[in-house]
GROMACS .gro file of C-alpha atoms in nm:
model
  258
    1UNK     CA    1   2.336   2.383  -2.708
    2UNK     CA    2   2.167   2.041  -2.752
    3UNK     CA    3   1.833   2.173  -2.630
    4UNK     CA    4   1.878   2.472  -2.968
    5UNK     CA    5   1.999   2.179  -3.187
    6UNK     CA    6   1.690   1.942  -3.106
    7UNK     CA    7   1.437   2.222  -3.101
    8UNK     CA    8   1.622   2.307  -3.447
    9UNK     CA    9   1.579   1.968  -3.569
   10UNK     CA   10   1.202   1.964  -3.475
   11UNK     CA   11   1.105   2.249  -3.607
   12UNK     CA   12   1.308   2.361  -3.921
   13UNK     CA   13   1.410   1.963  -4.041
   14UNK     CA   14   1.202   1.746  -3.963
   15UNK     CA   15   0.878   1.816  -4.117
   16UNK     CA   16   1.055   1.726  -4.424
   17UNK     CA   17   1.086   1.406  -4.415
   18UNK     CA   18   0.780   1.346  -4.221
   19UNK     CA   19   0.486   1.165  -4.439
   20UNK     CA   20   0.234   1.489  -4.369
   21UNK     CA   21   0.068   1.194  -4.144
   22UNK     CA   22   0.013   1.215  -3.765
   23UNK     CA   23   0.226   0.988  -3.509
   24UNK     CA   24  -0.048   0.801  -3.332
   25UNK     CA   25   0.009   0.900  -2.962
   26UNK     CA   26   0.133   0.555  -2.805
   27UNK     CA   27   0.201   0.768  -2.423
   28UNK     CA   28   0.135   0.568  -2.114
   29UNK     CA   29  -0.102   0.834  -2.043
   30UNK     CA   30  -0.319   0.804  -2.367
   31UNK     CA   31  -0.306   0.500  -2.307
   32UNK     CA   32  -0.460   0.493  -1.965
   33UNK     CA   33  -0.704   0.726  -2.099
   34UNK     CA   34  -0.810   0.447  -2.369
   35UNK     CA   35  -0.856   0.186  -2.073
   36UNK     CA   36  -1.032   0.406  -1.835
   37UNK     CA   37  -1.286   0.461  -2.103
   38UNK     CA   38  -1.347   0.093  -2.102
   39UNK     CA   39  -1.403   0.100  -1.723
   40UNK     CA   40  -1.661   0.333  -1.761
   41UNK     CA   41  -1.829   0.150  -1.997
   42UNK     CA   42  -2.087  -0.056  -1.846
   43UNK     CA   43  -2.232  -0.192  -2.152
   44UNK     CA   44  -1.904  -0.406  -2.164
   45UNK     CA   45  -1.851  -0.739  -2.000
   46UNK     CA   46  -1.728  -0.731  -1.614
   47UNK     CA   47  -1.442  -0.913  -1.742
   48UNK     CA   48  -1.350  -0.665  -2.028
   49UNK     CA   49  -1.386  -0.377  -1.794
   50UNK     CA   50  -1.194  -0.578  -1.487
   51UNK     CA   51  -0.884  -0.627  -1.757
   52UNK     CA   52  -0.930  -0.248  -1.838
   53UNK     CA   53  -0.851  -0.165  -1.453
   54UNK     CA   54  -0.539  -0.395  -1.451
   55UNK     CA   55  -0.389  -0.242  -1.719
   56UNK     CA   56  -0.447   0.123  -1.597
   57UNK     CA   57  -0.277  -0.012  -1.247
   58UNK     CA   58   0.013  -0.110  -1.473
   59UNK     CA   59   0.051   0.173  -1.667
   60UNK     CA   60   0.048   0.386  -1.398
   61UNK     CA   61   0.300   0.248  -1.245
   62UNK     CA   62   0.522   0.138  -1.526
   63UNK     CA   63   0.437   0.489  -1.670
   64UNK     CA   64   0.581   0.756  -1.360
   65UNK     CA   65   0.460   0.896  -1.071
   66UNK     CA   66   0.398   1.225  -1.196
   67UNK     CA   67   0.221   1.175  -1.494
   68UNK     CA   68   0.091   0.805  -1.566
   69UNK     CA   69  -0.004   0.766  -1.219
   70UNK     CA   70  -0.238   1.135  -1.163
   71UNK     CA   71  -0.357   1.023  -1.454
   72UNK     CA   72  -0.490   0.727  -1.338
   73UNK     CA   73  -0.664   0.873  -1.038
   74UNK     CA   74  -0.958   0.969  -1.269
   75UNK     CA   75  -1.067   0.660  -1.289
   76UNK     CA   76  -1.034   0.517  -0.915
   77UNK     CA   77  -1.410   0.560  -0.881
   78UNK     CA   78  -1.524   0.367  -1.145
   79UNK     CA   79  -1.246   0.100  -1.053
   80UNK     CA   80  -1.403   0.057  -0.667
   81UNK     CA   81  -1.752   0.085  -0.814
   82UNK     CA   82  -1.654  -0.204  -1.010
   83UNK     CA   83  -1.572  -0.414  -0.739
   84UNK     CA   84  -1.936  -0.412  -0.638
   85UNK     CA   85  -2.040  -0.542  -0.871
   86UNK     CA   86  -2.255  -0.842  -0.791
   87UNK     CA   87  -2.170  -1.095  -1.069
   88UNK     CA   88  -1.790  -0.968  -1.026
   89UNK     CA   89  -1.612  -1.344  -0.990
   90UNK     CA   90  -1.305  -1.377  -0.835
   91UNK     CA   91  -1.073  -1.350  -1.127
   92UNK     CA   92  -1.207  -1.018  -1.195
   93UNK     CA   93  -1.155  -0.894  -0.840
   94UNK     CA   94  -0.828  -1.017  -0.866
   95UNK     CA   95  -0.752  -0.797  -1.156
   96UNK     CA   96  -0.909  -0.487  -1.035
   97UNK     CA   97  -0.684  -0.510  -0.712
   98UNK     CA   98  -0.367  -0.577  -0.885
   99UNK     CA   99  -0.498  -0.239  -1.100
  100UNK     CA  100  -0.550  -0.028  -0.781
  101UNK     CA  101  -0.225  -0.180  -0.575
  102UNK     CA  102  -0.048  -0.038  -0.842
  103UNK     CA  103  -0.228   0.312  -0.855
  104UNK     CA  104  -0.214   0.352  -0.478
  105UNK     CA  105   0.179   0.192  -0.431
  106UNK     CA  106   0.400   0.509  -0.248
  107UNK     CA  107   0.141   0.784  -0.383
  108UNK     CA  108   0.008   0.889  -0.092
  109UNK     CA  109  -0.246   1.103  -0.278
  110UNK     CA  110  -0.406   0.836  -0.446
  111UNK     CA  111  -0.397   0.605  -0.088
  112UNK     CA  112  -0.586   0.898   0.036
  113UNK     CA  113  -0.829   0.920  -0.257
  114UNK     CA  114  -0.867   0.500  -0.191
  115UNK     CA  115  -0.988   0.622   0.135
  116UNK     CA  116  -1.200   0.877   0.070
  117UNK     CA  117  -1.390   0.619  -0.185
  118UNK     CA  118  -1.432   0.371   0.100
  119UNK     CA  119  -1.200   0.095  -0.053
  120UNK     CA  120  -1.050   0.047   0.293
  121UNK     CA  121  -1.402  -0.055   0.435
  122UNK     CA  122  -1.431  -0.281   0.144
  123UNK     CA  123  -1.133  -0.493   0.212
  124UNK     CA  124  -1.191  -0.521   0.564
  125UNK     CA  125  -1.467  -0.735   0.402
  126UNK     CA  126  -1.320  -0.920   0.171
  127UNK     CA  127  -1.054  -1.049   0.465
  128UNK     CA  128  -1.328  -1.121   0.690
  129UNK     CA  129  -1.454  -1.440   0.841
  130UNK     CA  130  -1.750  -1.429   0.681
  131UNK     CA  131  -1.632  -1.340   0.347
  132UNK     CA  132  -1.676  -1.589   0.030
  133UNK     CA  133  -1.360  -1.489  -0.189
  134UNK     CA  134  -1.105  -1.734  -0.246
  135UNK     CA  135  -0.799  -1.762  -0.038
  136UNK     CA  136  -0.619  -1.546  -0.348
  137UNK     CA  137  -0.886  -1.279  -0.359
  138UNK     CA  138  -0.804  -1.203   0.031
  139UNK     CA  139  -0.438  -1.220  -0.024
  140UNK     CA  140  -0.442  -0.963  -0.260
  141UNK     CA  141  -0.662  -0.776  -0.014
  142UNK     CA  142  -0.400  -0.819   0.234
  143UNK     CA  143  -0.152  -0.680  -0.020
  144UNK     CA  144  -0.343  -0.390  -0.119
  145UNK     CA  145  -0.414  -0.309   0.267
  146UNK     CA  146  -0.047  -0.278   0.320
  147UNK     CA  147  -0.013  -0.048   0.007
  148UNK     CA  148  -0.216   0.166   0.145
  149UNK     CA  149  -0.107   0.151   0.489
  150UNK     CA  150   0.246   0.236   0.384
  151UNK     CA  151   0.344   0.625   0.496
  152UNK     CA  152  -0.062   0.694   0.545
  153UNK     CA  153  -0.074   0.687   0.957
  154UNK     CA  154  -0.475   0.788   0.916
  155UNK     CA  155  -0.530   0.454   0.750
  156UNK     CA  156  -0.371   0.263   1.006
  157UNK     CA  157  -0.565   0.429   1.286
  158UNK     CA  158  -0.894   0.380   1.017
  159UNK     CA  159  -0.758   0.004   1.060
  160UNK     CA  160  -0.711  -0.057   1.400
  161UNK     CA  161  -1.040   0.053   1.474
  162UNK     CA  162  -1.163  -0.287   1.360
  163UNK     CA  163  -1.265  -0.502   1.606
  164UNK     CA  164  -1.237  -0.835   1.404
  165UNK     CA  165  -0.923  -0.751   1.144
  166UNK     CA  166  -0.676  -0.917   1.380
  167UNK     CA  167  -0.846  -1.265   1.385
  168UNK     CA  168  -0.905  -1.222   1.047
  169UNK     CA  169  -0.513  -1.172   0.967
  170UNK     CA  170  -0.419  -1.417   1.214
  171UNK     CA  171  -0.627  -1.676   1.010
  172UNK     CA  172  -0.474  -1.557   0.681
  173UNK     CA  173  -0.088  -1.573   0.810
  174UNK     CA  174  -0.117  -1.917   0.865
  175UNK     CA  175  -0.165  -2.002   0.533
  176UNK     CA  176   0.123  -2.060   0.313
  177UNK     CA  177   0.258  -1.747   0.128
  178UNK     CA  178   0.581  -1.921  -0.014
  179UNK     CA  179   0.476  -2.020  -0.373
  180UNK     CA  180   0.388  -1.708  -0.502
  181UNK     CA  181   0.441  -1.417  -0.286
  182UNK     CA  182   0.762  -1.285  -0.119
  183UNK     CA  183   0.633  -1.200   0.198
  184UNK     CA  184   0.355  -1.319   0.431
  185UNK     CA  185   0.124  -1.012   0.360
  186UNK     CA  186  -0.106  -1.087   0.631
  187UNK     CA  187   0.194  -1.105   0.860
  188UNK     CA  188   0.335  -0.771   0.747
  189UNK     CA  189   0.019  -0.641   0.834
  190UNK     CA  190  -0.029  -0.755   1.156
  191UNK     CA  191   0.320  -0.592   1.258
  192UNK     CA  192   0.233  -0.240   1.035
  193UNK     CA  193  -0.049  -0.250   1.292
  194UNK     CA  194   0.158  -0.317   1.592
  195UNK     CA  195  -0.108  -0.649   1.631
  196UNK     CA  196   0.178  -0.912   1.499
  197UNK     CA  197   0.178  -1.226   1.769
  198UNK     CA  198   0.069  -1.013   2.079
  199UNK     CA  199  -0.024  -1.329   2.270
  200UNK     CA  200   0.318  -1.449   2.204
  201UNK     CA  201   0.410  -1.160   2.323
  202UNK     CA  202   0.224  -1.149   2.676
  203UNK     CA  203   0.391  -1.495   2.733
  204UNK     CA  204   0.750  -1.418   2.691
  205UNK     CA  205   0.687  -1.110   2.968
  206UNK     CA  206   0.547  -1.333   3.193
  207UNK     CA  207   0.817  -1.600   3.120
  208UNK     CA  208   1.079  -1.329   3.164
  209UNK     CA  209   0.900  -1.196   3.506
  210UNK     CA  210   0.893  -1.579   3.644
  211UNK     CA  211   1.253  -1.568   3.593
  212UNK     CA  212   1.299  -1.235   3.764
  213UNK     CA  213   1.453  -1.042   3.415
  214UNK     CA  214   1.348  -0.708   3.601
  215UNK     CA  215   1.478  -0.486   3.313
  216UNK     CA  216   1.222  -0.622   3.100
  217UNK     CA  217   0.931  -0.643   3.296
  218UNK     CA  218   0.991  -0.255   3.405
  219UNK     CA  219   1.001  -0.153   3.020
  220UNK     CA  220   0.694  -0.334   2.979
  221UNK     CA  221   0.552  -0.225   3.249
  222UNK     CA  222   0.612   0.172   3.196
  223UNK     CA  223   0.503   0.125   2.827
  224UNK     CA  224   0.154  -0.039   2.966
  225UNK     CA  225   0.106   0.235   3.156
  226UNK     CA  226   0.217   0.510   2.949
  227UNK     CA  227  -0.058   0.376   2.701
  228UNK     CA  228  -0.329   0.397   2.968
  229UNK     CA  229  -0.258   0.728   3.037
  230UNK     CA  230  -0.160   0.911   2.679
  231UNK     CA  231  -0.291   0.894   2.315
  232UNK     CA  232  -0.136   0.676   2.063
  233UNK     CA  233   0.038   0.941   1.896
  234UNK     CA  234   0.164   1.064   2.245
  235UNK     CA  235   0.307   0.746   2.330
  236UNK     CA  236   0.495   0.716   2.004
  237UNK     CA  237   0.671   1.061   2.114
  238UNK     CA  238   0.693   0.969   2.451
  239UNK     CA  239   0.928   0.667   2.273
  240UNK     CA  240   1.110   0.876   2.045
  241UNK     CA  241   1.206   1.135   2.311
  242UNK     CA  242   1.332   0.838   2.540
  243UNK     CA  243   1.525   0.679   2.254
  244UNK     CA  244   1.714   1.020   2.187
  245UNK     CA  245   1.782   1.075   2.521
  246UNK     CA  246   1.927   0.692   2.553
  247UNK     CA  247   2.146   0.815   2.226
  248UNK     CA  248   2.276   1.090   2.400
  249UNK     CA  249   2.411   0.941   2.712
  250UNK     CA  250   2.582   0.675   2.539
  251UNK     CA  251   2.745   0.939   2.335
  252UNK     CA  252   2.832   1.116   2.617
  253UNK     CA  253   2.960   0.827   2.777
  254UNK     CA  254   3.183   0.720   2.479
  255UNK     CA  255   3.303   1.093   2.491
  256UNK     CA  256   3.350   1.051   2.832
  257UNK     CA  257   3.612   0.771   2.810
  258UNK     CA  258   3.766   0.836   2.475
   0.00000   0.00000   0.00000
């Protein structure tokens, strides 16, 4: 009944007391479109087109998933391509990550678009030890790297393929993230990887074998060896399988006694 009253209203009243003019189309989508036109552009200014890619980031994420965000897929290219740019400064990196953190955040088409364009490759750079950016620019690689790490397994496994990323985190962790970020982003990524304080790590086993903890050092040693001799993706269901069967004795055991 209200869907026959408002299509009523639209169709048979309204055009009465409309001025005969147009509504200018104010959509997230149009305006994404608007923006992504600027990116294109490359007779504008790097900074006019860097501001262009921020905003799409924003409206396609302010904007839905659906819509605002396939919409702003079209224009990934052109936003990556940007960020070769060779007088791109780092204000107007900056802005063009922010844009594509918010294009790629839980849409795990566009992560896998990012991907495809090589924008993982590129931030492997930009957190490098050899990179130039400012300590900023490679956070907000770090933040865009978990982005599009999050529910993509095939970027993490494109990740820890690199050879130099963990040093590279390592170096950015200990810097501090409390001023402006919530979370240690270089940290986080360490642990998405399964790299997070693995020297630590190796210590506390052989502190806990020196004191004869023999529980410990037999799960260690059974997962060391069950990752020399299976895939990663084995080992992972190797884990699973032995955590349900661990649920189901203690369930049986609780049935058991109750």
């Amino acid at each position: 009944m209200i869907r026959f009253l408002s299509s009523f209203y639209d169709n048979y009243i309204k055009p009465y007391f409309s001025s005969g003019l147009e509504e200018p189309d104010r959509s997230h989508k149009n305006k994404i479109l608007k923006a992504g036109r600027l990116i294109r552009n490359t007779q504008l200014s790097t900074a006019v087109r860097a501001d262009a890619a921020r905003d799409v980031g924003i409206l396609s994420y302010t904007g839905g998933y659906e819509h605002a965000a396939q919409a702003a897929d079209e224009y990934m290219a052109s936003m990556v391509e940007l960020l070769k740019t060779p007088d791109l400064t780092d204000q107007h990196i900056i802005r063009v990550l922010e844009g594509l953190s918010a294009i790629c955040y839980l849409h795990v088409a566009n992560q896998d678009k990012a991907q495809a364009l090589g924008l993982p490759d590129t931030l492997l750079q930009y957190v490098s030890p050899t990179s130039k950016l400012s300590y900023t620019s490679q956070r907000w690689s770090c933040y865009l790297l978990n982005i599009l790490c999050c529910h993509n397994i095939p970027i993490i496994c494109h990740l820890k393929e690199s050879t130099a990323l963990q040093s590279s985190l390592e170096k950015l962790a200990s810097l501090d993230w409390e001023e402006r970020w919530p979370l240690n982003y270089a940290q986080e990524l360490l642990g998405v990887l399964g790299l997070q304080q693995s020297s630590k790590k190796d210590a506390l086993h052989e502190e806990d074998e020196l004191k004869g903890c023999t529980n410990t050092k037999s799960g260690y040693m059974l997962g060391k060896q069950l990752k020399s001799m299976c895939t990663k993706y084995e080992f992972i269901s190797i884990v699973c399988i032995q955590f349900y069967i661990c649920t189901l004795a203690v369930n049986m055991h609780i049935n058991y006694r109750y």
